CSV table of C-alpha atoms in Angstrom, one decimal:
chain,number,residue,atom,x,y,z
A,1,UNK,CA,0.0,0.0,0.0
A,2,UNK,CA,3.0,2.1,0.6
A,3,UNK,CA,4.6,1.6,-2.9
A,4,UNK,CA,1.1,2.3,-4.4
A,5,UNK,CA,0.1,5.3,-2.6
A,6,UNK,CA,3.9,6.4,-3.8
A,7,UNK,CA,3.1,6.2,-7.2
A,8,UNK,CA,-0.2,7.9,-7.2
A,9,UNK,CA,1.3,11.3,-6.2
A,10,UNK,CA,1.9,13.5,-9.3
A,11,UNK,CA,5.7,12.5,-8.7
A,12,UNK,CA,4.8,9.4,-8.5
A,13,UNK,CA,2.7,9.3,-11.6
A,14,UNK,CA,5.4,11.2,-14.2
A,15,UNK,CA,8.1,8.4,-13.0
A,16,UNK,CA,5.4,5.5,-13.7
A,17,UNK,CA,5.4,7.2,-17.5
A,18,UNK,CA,9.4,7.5,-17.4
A,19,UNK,CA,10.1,4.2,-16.4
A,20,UNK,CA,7.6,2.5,-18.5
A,21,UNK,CA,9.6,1.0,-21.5
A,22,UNK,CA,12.4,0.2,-19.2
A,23,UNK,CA,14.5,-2.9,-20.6
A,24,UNK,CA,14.9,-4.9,-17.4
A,25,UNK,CA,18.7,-5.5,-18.2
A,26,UNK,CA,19.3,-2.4,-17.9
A,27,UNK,CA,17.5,-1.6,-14.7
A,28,UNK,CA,20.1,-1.1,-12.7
A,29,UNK,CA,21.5,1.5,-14.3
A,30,UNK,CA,18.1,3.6,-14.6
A,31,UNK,CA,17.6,3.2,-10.7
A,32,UNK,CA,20.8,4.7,-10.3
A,33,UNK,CA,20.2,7.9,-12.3
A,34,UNK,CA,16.9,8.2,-11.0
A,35,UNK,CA,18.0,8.3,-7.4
A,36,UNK,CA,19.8,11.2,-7.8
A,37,UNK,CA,16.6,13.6,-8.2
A,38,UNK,CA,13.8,11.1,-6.5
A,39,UNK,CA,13.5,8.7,-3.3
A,40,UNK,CA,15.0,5.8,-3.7
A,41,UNK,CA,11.8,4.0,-2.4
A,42,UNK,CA,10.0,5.9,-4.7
A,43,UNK,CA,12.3,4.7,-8.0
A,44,UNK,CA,11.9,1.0,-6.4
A,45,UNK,CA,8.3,1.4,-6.4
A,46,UNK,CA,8.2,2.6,-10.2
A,47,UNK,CA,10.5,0.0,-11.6
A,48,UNK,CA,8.7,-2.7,-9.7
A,49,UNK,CA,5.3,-1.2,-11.2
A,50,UNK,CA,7.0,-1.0,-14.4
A,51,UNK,CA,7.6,-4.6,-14.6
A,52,UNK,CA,4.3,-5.8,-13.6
A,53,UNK,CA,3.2,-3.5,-16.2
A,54,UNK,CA,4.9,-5.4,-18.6
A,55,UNK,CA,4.0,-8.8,-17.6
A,56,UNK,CA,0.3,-7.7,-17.6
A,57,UNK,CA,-0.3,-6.6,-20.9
A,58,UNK,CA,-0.2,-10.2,-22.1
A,59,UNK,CA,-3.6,-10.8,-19.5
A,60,UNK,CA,-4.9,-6.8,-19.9
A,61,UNK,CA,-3.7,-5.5,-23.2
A,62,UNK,CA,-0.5,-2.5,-23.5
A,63,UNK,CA,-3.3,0.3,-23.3
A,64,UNK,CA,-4.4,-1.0,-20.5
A,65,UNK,CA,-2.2,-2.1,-18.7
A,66,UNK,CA,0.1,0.5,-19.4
A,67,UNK,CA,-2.6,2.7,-16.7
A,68,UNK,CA,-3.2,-0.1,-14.2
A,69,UNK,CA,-1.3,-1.3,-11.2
A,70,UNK,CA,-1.2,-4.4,-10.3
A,71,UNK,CA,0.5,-6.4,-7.1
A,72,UNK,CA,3.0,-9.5,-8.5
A,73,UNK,CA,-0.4,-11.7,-7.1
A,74,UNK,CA,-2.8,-9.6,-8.9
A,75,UNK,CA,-1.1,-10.3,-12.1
A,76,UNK,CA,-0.5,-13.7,-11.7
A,77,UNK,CA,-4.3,-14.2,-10.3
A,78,UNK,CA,-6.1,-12.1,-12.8
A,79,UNK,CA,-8.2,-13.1,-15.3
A,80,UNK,CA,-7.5,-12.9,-19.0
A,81,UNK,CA,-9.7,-9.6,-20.3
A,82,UNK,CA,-11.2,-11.4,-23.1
A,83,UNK,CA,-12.4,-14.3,-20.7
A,84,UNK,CA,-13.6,-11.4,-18.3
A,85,UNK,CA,-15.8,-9.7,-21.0
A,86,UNK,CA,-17.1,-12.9,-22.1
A,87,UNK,CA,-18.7,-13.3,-18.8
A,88,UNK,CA,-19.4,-10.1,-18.2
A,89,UNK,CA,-21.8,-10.5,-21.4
A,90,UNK,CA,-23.1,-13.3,-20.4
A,91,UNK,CA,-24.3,-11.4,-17.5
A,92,UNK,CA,-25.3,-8.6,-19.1
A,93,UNK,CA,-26.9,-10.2,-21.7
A,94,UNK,CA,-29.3,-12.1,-18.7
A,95,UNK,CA,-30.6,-8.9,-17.1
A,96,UNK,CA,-27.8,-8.7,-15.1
A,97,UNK,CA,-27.7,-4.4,-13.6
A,98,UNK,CA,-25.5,-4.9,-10.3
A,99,UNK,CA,-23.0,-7.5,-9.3
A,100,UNK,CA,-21.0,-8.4,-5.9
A,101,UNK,CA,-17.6,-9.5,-6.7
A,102,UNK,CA,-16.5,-11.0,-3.9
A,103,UNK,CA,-12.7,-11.3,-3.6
A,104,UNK,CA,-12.0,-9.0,-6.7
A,105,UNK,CA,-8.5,-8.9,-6.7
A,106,UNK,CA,-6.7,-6.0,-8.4
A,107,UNK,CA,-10.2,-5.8,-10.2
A,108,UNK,CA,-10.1,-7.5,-13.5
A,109,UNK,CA,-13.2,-8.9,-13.6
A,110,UNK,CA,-14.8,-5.6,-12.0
A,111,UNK,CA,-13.7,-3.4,-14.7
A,112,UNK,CA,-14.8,-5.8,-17.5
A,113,UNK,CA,-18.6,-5.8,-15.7
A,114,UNK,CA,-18.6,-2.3,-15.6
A,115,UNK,CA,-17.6,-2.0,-19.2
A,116,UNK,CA,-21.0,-4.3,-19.6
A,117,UNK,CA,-23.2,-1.1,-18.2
A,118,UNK,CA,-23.2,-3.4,-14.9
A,119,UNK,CA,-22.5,-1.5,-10.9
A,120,UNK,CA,-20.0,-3.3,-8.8
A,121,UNK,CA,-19.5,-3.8,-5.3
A,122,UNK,CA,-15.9,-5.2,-5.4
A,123,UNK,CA,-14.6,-6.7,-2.4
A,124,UNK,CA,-11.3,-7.8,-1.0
A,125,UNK,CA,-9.7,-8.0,2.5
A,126,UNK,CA,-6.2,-7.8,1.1
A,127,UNK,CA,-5.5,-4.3,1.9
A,128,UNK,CA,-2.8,-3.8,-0.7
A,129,UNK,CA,-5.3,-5.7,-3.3
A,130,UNK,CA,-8.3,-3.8,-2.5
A,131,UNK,CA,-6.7,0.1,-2.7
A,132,UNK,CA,-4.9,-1.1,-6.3
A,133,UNK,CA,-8.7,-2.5,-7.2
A,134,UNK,CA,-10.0,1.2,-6.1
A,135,UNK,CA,-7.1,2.8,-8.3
A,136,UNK,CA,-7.9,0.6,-11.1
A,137,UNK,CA,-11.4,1.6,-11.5
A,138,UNK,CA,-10.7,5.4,-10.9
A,139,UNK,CA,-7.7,4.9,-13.7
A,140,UNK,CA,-9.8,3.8,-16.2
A,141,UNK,CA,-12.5,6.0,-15.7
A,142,UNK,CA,-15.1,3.2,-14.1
A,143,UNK,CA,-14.8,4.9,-10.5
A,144,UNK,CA,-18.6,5.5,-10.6
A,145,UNK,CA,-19.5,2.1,-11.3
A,146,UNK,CA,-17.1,0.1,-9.1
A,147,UNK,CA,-17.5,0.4,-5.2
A,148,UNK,CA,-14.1,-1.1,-3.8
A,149,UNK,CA,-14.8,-2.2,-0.2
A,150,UNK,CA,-11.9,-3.8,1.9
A,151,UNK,CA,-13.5,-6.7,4.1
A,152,UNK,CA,-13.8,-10.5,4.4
A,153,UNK,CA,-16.5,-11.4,1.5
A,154,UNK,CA,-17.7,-14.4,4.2
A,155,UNK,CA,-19.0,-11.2,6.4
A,156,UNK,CA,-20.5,-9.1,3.3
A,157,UNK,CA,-24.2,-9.5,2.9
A,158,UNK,CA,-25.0,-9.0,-1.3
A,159,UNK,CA,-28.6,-8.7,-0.8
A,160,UNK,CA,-29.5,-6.3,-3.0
A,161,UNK,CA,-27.8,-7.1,-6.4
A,162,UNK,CA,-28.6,-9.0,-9.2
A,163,UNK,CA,-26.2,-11.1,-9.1
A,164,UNK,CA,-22.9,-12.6,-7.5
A,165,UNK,CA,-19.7,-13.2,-8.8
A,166,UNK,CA,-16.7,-15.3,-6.9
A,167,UNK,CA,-13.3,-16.0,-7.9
A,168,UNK,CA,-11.8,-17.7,-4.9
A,169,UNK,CA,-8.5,-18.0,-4.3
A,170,UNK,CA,-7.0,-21.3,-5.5
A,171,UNK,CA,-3.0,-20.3,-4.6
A,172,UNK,CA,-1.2,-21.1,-1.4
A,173,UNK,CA,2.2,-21.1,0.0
A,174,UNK,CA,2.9,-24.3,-1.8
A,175,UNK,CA,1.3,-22.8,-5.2
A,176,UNK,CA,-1.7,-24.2,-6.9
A,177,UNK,CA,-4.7,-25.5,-4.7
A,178,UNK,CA,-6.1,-28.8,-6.0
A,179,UNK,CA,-8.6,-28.9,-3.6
A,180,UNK,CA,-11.7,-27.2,-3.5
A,181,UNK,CA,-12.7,-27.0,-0.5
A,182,UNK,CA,-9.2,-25.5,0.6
A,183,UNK,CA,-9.9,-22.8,-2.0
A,184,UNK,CA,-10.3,-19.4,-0.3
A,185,UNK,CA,-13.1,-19.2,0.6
A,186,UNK,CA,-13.8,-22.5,0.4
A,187,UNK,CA,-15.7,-24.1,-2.8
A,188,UNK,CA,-19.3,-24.6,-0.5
A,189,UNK,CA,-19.0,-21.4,0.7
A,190,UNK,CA,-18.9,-19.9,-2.8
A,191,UNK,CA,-22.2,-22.5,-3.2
A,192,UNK,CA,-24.1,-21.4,-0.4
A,193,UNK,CA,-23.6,-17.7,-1.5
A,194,UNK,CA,-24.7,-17.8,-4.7
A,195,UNK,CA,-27.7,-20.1,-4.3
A,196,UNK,CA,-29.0,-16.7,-1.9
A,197,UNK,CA,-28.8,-14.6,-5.3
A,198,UNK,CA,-31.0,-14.8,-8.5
A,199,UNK,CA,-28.0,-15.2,-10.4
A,200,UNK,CA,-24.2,-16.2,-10.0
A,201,UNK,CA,-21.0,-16.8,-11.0
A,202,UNK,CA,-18.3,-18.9,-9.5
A,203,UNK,CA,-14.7,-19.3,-11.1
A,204,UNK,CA,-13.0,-22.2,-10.5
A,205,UNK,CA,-10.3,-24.5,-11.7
A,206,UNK,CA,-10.7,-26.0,-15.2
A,207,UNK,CA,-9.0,-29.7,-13.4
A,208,UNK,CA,-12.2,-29.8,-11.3
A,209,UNK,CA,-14.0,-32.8,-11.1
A,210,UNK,CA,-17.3,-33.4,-12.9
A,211,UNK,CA,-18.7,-34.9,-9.8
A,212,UNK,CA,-18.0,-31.9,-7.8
A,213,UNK,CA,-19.9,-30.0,-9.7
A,214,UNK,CA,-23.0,-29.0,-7.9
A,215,UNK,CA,-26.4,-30.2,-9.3
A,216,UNK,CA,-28.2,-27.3,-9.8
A,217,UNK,CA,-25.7,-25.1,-11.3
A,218,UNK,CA,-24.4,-25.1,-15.1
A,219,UNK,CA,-21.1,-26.0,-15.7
A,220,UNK,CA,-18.9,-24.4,-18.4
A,221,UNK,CA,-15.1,-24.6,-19.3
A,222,UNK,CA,-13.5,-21.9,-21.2
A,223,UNK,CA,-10.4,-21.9,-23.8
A,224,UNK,CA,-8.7,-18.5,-25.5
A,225,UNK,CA,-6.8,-19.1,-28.2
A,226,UNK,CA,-6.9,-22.9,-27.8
A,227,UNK,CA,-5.8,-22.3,-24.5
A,228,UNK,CA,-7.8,-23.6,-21.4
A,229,UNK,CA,-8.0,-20.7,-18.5
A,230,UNK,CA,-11.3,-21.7,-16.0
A,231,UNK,CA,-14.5,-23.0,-15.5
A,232,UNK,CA,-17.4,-21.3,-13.7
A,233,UNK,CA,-20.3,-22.6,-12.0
A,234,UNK,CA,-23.4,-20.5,-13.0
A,235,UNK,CA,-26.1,-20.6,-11.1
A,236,UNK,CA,-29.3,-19.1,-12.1
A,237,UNK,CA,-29.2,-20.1,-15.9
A,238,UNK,CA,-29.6,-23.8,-17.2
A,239,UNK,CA,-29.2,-26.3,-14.3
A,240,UNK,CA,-27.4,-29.3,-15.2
A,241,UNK,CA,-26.2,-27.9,-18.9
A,242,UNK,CA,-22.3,-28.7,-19.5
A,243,UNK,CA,-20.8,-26.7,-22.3
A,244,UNK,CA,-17.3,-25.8,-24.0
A,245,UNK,CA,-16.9,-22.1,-25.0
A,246,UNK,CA,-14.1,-21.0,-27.3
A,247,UNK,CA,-12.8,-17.5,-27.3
A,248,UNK,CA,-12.4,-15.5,-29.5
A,249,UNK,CA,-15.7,-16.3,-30.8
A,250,UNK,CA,-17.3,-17.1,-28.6
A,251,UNK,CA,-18.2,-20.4,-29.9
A,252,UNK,CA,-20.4,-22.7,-27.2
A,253,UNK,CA,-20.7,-26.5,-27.5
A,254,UNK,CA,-23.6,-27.9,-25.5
A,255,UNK,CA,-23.6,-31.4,-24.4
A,256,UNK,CA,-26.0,-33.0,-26.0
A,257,UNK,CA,-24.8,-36.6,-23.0
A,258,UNK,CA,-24.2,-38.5,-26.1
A,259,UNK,CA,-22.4,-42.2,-25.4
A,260,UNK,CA,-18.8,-42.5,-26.0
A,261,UNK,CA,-17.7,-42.7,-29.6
A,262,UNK,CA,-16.7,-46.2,-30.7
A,263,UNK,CA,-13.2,-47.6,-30.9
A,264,UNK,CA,-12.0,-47.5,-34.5
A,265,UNK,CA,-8.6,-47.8,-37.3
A,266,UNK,CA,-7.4,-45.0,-38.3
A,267,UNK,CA,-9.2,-42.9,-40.9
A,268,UNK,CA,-7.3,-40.0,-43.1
A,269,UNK,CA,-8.1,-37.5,-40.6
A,270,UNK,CA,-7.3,-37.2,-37.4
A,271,UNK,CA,-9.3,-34.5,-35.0
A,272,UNK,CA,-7.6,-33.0,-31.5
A,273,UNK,CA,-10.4,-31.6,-29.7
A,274,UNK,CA,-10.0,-27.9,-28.0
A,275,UNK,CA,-9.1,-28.4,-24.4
A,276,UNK,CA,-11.9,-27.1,-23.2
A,277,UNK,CA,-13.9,-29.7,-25.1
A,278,UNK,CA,-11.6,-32.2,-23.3
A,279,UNK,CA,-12.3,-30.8,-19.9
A,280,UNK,CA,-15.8,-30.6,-20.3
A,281,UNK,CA,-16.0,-34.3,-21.3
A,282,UNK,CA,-17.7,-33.2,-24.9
A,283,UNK,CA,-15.2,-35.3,-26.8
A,284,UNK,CA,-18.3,-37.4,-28.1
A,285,UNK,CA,-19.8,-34.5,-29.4
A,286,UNK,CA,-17.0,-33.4,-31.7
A,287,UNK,CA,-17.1,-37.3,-32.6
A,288,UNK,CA,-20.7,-36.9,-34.3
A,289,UNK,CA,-20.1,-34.0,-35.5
A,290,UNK,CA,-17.1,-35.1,-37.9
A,291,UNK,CA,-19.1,-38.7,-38.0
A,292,UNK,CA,-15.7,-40.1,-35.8
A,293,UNK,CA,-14.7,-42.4,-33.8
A,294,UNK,CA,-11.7,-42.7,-30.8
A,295,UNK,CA,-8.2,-44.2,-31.6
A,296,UNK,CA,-8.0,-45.5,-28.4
A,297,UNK,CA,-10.9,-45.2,-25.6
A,298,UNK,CA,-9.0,-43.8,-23.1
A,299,UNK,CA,-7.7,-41.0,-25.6
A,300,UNK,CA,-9.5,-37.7,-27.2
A,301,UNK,CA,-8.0,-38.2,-30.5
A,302,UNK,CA,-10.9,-38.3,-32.8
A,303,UNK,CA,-10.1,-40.2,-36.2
A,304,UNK,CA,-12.6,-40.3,-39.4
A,305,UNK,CA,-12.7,-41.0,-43.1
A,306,UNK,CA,-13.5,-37.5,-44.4
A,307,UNK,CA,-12.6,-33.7,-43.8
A,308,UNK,CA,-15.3,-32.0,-41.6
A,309,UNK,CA,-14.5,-28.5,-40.3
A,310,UNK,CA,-15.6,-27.8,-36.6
A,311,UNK,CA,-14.2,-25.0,-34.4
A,312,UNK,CA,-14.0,-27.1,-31.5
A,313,UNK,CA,-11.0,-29.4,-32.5
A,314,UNK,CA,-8.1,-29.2,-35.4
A,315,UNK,CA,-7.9,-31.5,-37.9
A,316,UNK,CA,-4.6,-32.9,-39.4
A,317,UNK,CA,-4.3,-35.1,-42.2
A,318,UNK,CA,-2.4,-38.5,-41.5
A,319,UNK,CA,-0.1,-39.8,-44.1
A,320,UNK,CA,1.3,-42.5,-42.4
A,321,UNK,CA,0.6,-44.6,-39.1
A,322,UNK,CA,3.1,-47.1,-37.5
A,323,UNK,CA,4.3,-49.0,-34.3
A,324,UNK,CA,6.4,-46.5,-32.2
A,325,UNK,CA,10.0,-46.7,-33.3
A,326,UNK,CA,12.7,-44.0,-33.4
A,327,UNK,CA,14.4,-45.4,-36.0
A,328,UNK,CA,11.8,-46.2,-38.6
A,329,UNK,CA,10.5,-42.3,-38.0
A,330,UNK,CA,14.2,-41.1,-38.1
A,331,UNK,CA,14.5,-42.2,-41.6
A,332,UNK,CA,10.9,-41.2,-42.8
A,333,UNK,CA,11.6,-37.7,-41.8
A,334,UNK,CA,14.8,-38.0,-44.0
A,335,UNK,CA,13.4,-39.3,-46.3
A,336,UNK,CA,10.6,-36.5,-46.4
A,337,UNK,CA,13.1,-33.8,-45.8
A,338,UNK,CA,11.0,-32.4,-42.6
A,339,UNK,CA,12.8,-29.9,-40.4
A,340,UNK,CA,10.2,-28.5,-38.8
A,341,UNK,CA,8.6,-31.5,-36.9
A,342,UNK,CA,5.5,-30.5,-34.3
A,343,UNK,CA,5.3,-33.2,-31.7
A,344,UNK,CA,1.9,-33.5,-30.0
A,345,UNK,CA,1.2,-36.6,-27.4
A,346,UNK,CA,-1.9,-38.5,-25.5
A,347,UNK,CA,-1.1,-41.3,-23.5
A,348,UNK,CA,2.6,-41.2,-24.4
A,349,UNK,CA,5.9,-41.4,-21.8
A,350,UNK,CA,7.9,-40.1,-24.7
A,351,UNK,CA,8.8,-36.2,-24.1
A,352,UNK,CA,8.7,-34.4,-27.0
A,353,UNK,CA,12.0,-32.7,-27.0
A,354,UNK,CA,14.1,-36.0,-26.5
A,355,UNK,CA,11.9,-37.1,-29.4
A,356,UNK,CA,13.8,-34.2,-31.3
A,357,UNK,CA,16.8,-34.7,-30.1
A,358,UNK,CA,16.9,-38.2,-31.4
A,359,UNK,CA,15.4,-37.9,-34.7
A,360,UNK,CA,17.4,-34.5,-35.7
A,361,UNK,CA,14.7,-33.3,-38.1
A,362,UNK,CA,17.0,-31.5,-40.9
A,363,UNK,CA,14.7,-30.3,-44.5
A,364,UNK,CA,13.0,-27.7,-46.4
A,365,UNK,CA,9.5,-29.4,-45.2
A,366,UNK,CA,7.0,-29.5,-42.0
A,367,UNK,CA,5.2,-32.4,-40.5
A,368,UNK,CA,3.5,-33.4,-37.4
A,369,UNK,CA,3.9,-36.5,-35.2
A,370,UNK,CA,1.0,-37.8,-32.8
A,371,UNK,CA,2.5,-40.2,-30.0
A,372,UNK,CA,-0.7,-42.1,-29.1
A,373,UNK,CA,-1.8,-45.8,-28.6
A,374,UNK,CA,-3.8,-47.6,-30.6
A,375,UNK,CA,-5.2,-50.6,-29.1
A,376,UNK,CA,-3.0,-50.2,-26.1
A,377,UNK,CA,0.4,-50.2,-28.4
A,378,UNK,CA,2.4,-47.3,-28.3
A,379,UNK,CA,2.1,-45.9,-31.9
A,380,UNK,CA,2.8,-43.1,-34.5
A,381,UNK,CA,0.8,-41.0,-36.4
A,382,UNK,CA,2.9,-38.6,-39.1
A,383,UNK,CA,0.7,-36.0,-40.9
A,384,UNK,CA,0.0,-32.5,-41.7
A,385,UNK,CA,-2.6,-29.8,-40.5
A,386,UNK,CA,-5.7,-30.5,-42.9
C-alpha cells in the first residue's frame, strides 16, 4: 500500500510514464540515475510497477495495462480480459444491472462488468489488493461504477444485487490448490452464497472434477486461443447444462450426453479436440459431428474417413501410421526432408524434445507427429494440419 500510494502522487505518476519501457537488463543503471533527483523508495516502487506492467499486458492489453497497477499476485491471479468480457456478457446479456464480486482482486473482472453497463461492489480483505482494485477503476475511468470495499467477502451480505460473482482464491504457500474446499473461501461457501442470489458466477479450476460440480448449477469450461483458463459454476441459468466455450468467438458447444464414440482404425483425418472440449467431457460431441470415432478409448483423439470443419477441434491429415519406433520415423523424416517437426502426445511417456533430439529433423519441409496408442500399443501417427 506504501509503494502504491507512492506512485499515485503526481511525482509518483510522471516516473510510472518515465520508467515505463524500461528494458529490465538495464535496470540497474536507470535506478541509479533516478535516485539522484527522486527517493529511492519511490524509484523501487516505479520499476517494480513497471515490470508488472509489462507482464500484464499479455492478460490486460498494453493500453491497459500501461494505466493499471497491479501487485505480483494480482497479475499472476487475474483473469484474461477477453475471458472477463465474455462473462461479463453473459451477465449482461441475462438482465444482469448490479454485481457483488466478492474477492476481486486488483479488479479485472470488476472493470470488464462495468464495461457491460453493470454496478460493482468489489470486495477484497487484502488491503494492498483492495486500494490497487480502487485505483484501477478510478484509472480507467469506471470509479462510478465500481465500489471497492476492503472486508472478508464471508462477512459481506450482497442482498440487494442482481447477481454474484466469486473467484476464490486457488494459490497457497505451496502454489496451486487442488482442492476445492481448501480454496479461499472454500468451494461450498462460494455455493451457499450464490444459491442466496437470483443469479451467480463462481470461477474455479478447469481440473475440477465433474462430480463436484454442484447439481443445480451449469457448468462451463473456457479456452482462449486454444488455450484452457477456467470454469465457472453458473447458477441461475440452465441447471445441469455442461458446455465448452471458445474465445475468440465465442463459440459454445452444448452437451448433448451423447455415449462415447466407438473404438475404431485409423481414418485419413485425425481431429484433437480444443481443451476445453476435453475438460468438459464433450469429446463425443465433436465425434458426431465429424461422423468419428476414438483411436484409443482412453484417448481424445478423434479419427474419421472425411474432412469436416468444426471449431471445436483441429484436424490434421495422417499420411502414415506405424508402431512407435525411433528409427523407422528417423528415416521417414529424412526421407521426407521435414525440419520443422510439431510433436503433440496423449497417452505417451515419450517427451517431445528427447523425441527431437533423437530424430534430428533436418529439410526444407513440415510435418507433425502424434505419439498415441492404438489398441494399447504405443504408436505413431505422421501427418499434416488438414
Amino acid at each position: 500500500m506504501n509503494d502504491l500510494a507512492l506512485l499515485l502522487t503526481p511525482e509518483g505518476r510522471a516516473l510510472l510514464d518515465e520508467v515505463r519501457d524500461t528494458d529490465p537488463a538495464r535496470e540497474l543503471a536507470v535506478a541509479t540515475r533516478l535516485r539522484r533527483e527522486h527517493p529511492a523508495e519511490l524509484v523501487s516502487a516505479a520499476l517494480g510497477q513497471a515490470r508488472l506492467r509489462q507482464r500484464a499486458a499479455v492478460k490486460f492489453g498494453a493500453g491497459d495495462a500501461g494505466r493499471m497497477f497491479f501487485t505480483p499476485n494480482g497479475v499472476e491471479q487475474s483473469t484474461r480480459a477477453s475471458v472477463a468480457a465474455y462473462r461479463a456478457r453473459r451477465m449482461a446479456d441475462s438482465g444482469v444491472t448490479s454485481v457483488a464480486d466478492l474477492c476481486c482482486g486488483i479488479g479485472g473482472d470488476a472493470i470488464a462488468l462495468a464495461r457491460a453497463g453493470i454496478r460493482v461492489l468489489a470486495v477484497d480483505r487484502d488491503p494492498p489488493t483492495a486500494a490497487a482494485a480502487r485505483a484501477n477503476a478510478d484509472a480507467l475511468g469506471l470509479a462510478d461504477l465500481i465500489e471497492v470495499r476492503e472486508a472478508d467477502v464471508t462477512e459481506v451480505d450482497p442482498a440487494g444485487y442482481d447477481a454474484v460473482f466469486v473467484d476464490p482464491a486457488r494459490r497457497g504457500g505451496r502454489g496451486r490448490i487442488f482442492d476445492p474446499e481448501a480454496y479461499s473461501p472454500p468451494l461450498s461457501w462460494a455455493v451457499s452464497a450464490a444459491r442466496r442470489a437470483p443469479h451467480a458466477a463462481l470461477k474455479i479450476a478447469p481440473g475440477i472434477p465433474h462430480e463436484a460440480v454442484p447439481e443445480d448449477a451449469e457448468a462451463e469450461w473456457i479456452s482462449d486461443g486454444g488455450d484452457v483458463k477456467e470454469a465457472v459454476l453458473w447458477f441461475g441459468t440452465d441447471p445441469g447444462a455442461v458446455r465448452a466455450t471458445l474465445l475468440p468467438g465465442p463459440r459454445s458447444l452444448l452437451s448433448r450426453a451423447l455415449p462415447d464414440p466407438p473404438v475404431r482404425p485409423p481414418g485419413r483425418y485425425l481431429y484433437e479436440p480444443d481443451g476445453a472440449v476435453i475438460r468438459a467431457h464433450l469429446v463425443a460431441e465433436v465425434a458426431d459431428q465429424v461422423d468419428g470415432g476414438l483411436l484409443d478409448a482412453t484417448i481424445a483423439y478423434v479419427t474419421a474417413d472425411a474432412l469436416r470443419p468444426t471449431p471445436y477441434a483441429t484436424a490434421y491429415e495422417i499420411t502414415d501410421h506405424l508402431p512407435f519406433n525411433v528409427k523407422k520415423l528417423k528415416a521417414l523424416l529424412r526421407e521426407r526432408e521435414v525440419g520443422t517437426l510439431t510433436v503433440k502426445k496423449r497417452g505417451s511417456a515419450v517427451e517431445p524434445e528427447e523425441l527431437r533430439k533423437k530424430v534430428k529433423p533436418q529439410g526444407p519441409n513440415a510435418a507433425t507427429v502424434f505419439l498415441t496408442r492404438l489398441s494399447g500399443a504405443p504408436t505413431m501417427l505422421i501427418g499434416h494440419p488438414a
